[in-house]
Structures are given as C-alpha cells and as structure tokens.
XYZ file of C-alpha atoms in Angstrom:
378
model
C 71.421 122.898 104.725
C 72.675 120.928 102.177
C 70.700 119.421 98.760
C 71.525 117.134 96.119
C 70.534 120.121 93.806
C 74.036 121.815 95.033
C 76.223 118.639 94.390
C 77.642 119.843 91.024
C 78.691 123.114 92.900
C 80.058 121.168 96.152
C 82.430 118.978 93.964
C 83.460 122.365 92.026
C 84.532 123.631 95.611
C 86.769 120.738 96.401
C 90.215 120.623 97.428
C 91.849 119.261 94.076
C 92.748 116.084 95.165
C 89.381 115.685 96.595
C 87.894 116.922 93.431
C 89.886 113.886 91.824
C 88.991 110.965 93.330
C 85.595 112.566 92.858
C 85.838 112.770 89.000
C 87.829 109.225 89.037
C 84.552 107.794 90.228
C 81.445 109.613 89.557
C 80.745 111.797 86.854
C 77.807 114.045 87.881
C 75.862 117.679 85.880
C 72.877 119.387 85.918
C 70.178 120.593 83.743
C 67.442 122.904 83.979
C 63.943 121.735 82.724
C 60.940 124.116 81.525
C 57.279 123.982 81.147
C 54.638 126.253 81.046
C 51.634 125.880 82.939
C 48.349 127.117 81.365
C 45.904 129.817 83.630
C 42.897 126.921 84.256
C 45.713 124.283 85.516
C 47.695 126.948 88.436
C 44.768 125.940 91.238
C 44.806 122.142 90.658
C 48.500 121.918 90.244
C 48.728 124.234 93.636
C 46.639 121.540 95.409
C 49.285 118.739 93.647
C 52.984 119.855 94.717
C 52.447 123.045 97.269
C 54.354 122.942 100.664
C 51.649 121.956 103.489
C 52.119 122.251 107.406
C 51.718 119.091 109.885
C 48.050 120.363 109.706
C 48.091 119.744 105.959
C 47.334 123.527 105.160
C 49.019 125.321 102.583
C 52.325 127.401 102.943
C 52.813 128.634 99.766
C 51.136 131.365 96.976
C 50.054 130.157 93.937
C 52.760 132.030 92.278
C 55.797 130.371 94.273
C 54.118 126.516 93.021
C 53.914 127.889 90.021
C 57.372 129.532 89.713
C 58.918 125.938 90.766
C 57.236 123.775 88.531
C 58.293 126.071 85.784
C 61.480 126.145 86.443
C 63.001 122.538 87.499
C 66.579 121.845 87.980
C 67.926 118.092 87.449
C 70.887 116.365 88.700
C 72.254 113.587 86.764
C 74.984 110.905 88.817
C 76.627 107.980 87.023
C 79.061 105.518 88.578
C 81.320 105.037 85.901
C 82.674 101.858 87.496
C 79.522 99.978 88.141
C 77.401 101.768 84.742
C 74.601 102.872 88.117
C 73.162 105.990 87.259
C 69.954 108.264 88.908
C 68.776 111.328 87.723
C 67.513 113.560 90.784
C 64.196 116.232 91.043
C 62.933 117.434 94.138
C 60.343 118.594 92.913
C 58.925 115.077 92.140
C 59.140 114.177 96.209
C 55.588 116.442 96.487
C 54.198 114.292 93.876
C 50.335 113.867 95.205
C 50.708 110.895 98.148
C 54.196 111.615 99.225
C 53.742 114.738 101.875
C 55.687 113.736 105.319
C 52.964 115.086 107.018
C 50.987 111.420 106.207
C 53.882 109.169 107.813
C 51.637 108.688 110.941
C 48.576 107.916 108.973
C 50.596 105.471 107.409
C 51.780 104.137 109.916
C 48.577 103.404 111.601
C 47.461 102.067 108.709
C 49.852 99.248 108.218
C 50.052 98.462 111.844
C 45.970 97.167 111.526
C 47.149 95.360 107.783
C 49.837 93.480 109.506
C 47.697 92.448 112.063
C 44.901 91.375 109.842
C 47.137 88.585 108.431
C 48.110 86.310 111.714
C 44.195 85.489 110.911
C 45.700 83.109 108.145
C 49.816 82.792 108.270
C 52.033 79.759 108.131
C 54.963 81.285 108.959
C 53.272 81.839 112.883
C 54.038 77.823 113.217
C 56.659 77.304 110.829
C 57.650 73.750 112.467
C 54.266 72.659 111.052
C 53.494 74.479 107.815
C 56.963 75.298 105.709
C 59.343 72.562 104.530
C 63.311 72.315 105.748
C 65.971 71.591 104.343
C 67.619 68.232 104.143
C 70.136 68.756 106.954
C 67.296 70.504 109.359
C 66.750 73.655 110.709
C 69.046 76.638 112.354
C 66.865 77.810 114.971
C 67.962 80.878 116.602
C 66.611 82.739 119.982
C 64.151 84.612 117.803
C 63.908 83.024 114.370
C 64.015 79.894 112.510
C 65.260 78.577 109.316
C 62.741 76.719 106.626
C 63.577 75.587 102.715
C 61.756 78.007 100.526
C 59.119 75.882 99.008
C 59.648 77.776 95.616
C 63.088 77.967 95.313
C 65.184 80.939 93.587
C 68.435 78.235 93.476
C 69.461 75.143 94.590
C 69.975 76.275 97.974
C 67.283 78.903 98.923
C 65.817 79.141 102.313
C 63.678 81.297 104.414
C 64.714 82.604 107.580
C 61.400 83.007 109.617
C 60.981 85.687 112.479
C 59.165 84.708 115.645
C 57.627 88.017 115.811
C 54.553 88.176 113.398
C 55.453 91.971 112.696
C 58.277 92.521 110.399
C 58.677 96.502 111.673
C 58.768 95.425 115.339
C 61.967 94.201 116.238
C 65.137 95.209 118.423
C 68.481 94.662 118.541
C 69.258 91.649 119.984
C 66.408 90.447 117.633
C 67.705 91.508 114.432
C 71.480 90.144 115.672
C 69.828 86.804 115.945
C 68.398 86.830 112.337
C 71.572 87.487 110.737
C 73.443 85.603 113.175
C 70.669 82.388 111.642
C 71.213 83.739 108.245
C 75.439 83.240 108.028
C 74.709 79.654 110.322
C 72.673 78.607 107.088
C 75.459 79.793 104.883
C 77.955 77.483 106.952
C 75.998 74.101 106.821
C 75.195 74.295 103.164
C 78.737 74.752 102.498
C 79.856 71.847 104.558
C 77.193 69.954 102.590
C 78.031 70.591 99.511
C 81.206 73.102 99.500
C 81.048 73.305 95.477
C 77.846 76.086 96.300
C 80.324 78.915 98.316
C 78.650 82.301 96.683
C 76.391 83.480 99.770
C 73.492 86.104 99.857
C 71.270 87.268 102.435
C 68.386 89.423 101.407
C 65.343 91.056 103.415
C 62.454 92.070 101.282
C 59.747 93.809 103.974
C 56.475 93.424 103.063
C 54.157 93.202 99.468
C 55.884 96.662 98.017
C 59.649 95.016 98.068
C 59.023 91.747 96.722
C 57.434 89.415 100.031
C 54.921 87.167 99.350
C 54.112 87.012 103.008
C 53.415 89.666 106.035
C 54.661 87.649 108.730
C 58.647 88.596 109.053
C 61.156 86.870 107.102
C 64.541 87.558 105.416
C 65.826 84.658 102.686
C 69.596 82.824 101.951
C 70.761 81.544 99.336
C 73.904 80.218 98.191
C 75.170 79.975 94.139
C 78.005 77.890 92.736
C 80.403 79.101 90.014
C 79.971 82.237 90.180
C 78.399 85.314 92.598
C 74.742 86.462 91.546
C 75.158 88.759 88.896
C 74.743 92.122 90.081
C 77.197 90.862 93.378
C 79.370 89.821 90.440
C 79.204 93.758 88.456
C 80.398 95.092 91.705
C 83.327 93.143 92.333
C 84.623 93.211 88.848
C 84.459 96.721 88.910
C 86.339 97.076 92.445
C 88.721 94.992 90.973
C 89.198 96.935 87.656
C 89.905 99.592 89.550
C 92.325 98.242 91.949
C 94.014 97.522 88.455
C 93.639 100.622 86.408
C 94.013 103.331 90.276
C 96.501 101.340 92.195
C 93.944 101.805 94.699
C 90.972 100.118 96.634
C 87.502 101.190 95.309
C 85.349 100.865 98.637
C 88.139 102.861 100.472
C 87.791 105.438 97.600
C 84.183 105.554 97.093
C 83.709 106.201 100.627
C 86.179 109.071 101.232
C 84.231 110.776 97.721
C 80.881 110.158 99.371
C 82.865 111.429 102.835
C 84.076 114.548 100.953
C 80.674 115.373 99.547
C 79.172 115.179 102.826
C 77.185 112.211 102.272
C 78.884 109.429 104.937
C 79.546 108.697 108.461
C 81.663 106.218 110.041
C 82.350 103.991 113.254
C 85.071 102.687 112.956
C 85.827 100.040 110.821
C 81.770 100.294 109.330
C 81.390 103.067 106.921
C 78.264 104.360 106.194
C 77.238 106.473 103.396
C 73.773 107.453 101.246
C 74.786 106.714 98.003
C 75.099 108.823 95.114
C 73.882 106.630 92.463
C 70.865 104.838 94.109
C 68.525 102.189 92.528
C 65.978 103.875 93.975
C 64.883 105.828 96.959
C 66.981 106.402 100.109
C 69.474 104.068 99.530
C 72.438 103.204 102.187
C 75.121 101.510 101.980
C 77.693 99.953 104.708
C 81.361 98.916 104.212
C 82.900 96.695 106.391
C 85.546 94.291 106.428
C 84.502 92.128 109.250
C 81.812 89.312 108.843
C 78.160 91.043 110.196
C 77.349 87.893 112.073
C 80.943 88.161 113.839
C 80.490 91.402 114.600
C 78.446 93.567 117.365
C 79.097 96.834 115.699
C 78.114 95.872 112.454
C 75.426 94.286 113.741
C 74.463 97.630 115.997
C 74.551 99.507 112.913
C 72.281 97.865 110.637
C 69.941 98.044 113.318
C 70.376 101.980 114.184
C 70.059 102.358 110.282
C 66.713 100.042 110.379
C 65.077 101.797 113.073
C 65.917 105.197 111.449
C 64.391 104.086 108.700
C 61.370 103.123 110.052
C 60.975 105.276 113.073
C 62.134 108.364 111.202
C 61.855 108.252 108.379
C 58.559 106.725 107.585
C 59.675 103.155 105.912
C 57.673 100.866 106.032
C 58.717 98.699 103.372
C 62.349 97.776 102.082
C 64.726 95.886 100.860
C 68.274 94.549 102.893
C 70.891 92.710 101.032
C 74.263 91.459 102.388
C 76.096 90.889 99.508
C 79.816 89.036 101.103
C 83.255 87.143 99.587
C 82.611 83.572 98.372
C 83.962 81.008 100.523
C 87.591 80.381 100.033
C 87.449 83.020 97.504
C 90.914 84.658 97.441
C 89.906 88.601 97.090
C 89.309 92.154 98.707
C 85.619 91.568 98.190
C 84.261 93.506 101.911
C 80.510 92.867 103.359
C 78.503 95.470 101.565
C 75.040 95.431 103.042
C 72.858 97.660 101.042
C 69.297 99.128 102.020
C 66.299 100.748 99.916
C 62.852 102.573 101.153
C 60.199 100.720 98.682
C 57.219 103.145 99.372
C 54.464 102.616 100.808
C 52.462 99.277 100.063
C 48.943 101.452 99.771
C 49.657 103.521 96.676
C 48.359 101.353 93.427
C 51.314 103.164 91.977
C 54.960 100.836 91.075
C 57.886 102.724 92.753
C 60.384 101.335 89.585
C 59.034 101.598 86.295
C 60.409 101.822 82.891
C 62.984 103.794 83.578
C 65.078 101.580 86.536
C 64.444 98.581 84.656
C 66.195 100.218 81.464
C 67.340 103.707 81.457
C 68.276 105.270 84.928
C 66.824 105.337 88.233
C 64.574 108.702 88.936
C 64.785 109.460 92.688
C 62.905 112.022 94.922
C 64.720 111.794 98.200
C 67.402 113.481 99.106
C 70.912 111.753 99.771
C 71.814 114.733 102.113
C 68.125 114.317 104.012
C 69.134 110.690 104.493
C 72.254 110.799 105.675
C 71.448 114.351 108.330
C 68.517 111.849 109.883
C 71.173 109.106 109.901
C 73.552 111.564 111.603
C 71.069 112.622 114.429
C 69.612 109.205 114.614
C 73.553 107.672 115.710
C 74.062 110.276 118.449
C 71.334 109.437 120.005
C-alpha cells in the first residue's frame, strides 16, 4: 500500500521523463525528526498516539509507540509554480481526537446539532427572511437564490438549499445547486457585464467558515480582475505555458497520475493533491462548464458523498474557481475540495503555520485518492 512517506522514493523510481515533468513542477524531500521521550511520559503518550481497534482497544506495545514517536520521518512538497507548500507526518493523524474508529460517534453527533437549529433558521423560508437581489431570484428544483445581507463584493449572493441538512443531499440535488449557482453568474453579467470574474464557493457548516447550519453554497462575481488566489493560479499556468511550451493542468495531472495520486473519466481529471492547504484536498480539471455538464456534475457528487460517507467529513469547503467571461485564455474549471475537521474539537484546524509558513497535513494523499478509487467503481 502506498504512503506519502514513500513519495521521495516513488519519484526516484520514475521513468526519466516521468521523473521530469515531476521535478519541472514539484520539488519534494524528506527529513527525519528525533525526540526522546522520558520513562514517566511512555504510558500517557501510549494512551495519546497508539493504534486502537473499532473497539477502541489497544494494538500496540508500549515500545512500538514509543519507537515511532522517536523516530518521525517528514515529507516536505512545494509547488514551485503556485509558491503552495505542506509538510507531511503521519504520525500527527493519531493526535488525541482523530482515531477513525470515532467517525460514527461523530456522525451521530452532528446529525442531532443540525437538527437542533431548524428550531430558529431563516434560511427554512428564505422568500420571507433573506433579502434578493435587485433583478430577483434564480429558483431552482431544490434551491433558491438570496443577496447575502453582508456582502463579500458588490455582487455576493447566497444560494439556499431546500433541504435543512447540508450532508443530506443527492445527485440530482447537488446538480440543481450548481446548475442555480452559474444561472446567478449569467444575470449579473447581463446586468452589469463590467463584473465577469465568477466564483462559487461551499463552506459546510461552523468549522469551514458558515455562519448558518441550514445548507447553502455562495456566488460572487469581481470586476477587473479574478480573486486573488484564482488570479496566483492562472498566472502561474500561464508562466508556464511560456517558460515549458506546455499546458500546466495537463502536466500537473499526468505528475500527480505518475505518482499514483489521480484518476480520470474522461475529460474530468481527478487527483489528491500534493501540495494541499490543508487536509484531504481534491482537485478536478475539466474543460467543460460544471453546470453544462452531467459528468462533471456526477463527479463532484461521487467525490462529496465519499467524503462524507467514507470518509468521515462532515465539514468542508467547495470552490469552483472558472475563466472570466469573455476572457480570452486556457483558464479550465478547477473545482477544489478540503475536509475542515470536525466542528466539536475547540481546536483551529489552520493555525500559524497555513496562514504564514506551510500547511502541516495528517492525511494521506494516497488514503484519499484509494477511497476515491473504490468509491467510483461502485
């Protein structure tokens, strides 16, 4: 089974070519960290990071704990087109309050908090308690659109779910919020086609940024220029379009492909990428406009449910980021998605370090994208 600890060696055992395009992208190396734990600390720190079964009992000696926590090897990745970089420790995945075997607690657990709020939620009868926007609403088969009362930009709206939960949804469902979402994109530019820089975005629940339970994804449009971090990523595709004579998506999806970390249907390519912002992070490639699209469309969703149903998430963030209108570029639809934690722990998943130095991940790409994998062929 493959681990992000083994990446350094994988790229080592590449075909040169492969090897290449690797190095032309990501530069990636390993260190080995050691501490030394004292006699009185082995039993507590047992307890801490030990290997438990689904009945939470422990499969492992003292001495093995011990022996990894001495001992820790590090993985360092940096994109050294877009300046991302993560640093990557196992080890810190069986942190206290991250074991797998507490998914289902978890999950019953914010099953009874998202019912808890319909006691007191606007967005249940959004026609009579959120604002719209000065052409009206889109109203889809399963969601509606309403002005966000505290706006991010000059055009910022909510698109509100008609399903209270935010986890519950299916495909047809999910179709119709994006479907909303681009709809919205369409009427503001006809408005006022001097906004043309669209971005959908789907912050699920307190732990990735909503201010409200009840399920709803936001759009917004900018003018001049994409939002900034949209804006890093196409200047660096299109750097190095200049400096490779080559297309940077295509590339950084046959490295991640090579590596072992992608899948792909067609024209949608999938892969768990190598320099995440933070945990689990996926991104999908595609050409063709999501709301145009059934496949694209299918596989957000599969990647969703996985997510949820598989892997534990319960909270996360979904971004579309797209081409401008009219804008005259290669710039695909590159929908991005991030596992936020869980919304009970008192403890920030991004800290110090994601703000300012590098992202510190636990999961594993290779984890992520196996689940992914199984999860498709379903």
């Amino acid at each position: 089974m493959a681990s992000i600890t083994e990446l350094e060696d994988k790229v080592n055992k590449l075909k040169p070519e492969d090897r290449k395009l690797f190095e032309d992208i990501f530069d990636v190396c390993s260190f080995t960290g050691k501490l030394k734990i004292p006699a009185a600390f082995r039993a507590k720190v047992t307890q801490y990071f030990c290997e438990r079964n689904e009945n939470k009992e422990i499969t492992e000696s003292e001495e093995e704990v011990v022996r990894r926590l001495e001992t820790q090897k590090v993985i360092r990745t940096f994109n050294k087109w877009t300046k991302e970089g993560a640093l990557f420790n196992q080890l810190r995945a069986s942190r206290p309050g991250t074991r797998p075997v507490e998914i289902e607690e978890e999950k019953k657990k914010i099953n009874e908090h998202i019912e808890k709020a319909m006691g007191n939620c606007d967005f249940c009868e959004p026609r009579k308690y959120t604002p719209e926007d000065m052409f009206g609403r889109v109203e889809g088969r399963h969601c509606i659109t309403a002005a966000n009362i505290a706006k991010y930009d000059a055009w910022s709206s909510i698109v509100i779910f008609k399903r209270h939960n935010p986890l519950e949804f299916g495909q047809e469902e999910l179709s119709d919020y994006i479907e909303a979402g681009f709809e919205w994109f369409n009427r503001v530019y006809e408005k006022e086609p001097g906004f043309e820089y669209p971005f959908f975005m789907w912050n699920c629940l307190e732990k990735a940024g909503a201010s409200r339970v009840h399920g709803h994804a936001q759009v917004l449009i900018g003018r001049g220029m994409y939002y900034a971090k949209v804006e890093v990523l196409r200047k660096a595709a299109e750097k190095y379009r200049k400096e490779k004579g080559r297309e940077y998506f295509d590339d950084l999806f046959a490295v991640h492909d090579s590596s072992g970390l992608a899948l792909s249907d067609g024209e949608v390519k999938i892969l768990a990428y190598l320099s995440p912002v933070k945990e689990k992070e996926i991104m999908i490639i595609t050409p063709g406009r999501p709301s145009e699209s059934d496949k694209v469309k299918a596989v957000i969703f599969e990647t969703l449910r996985c997510f949820i149903d598989k892997l534990g998430v319960t909270s996360f963030n979904l971004t579309i980021s797209m081409p401008g209108f009219g804008a005259d570029n290669d710039f695909p639809y590159v929908v991005r998605i991030v596992d936020r934690g869980s919304i009970f722990k008192t403890t920030a998943d991004i800290g110090g370090m994601e703000l300012y130095g590098s992202s510190v991940i636990s999961a594993d790409p290779y984890r992520v994208i196996e689940a992914l994998g199984e999860f498709y062929s379903k």
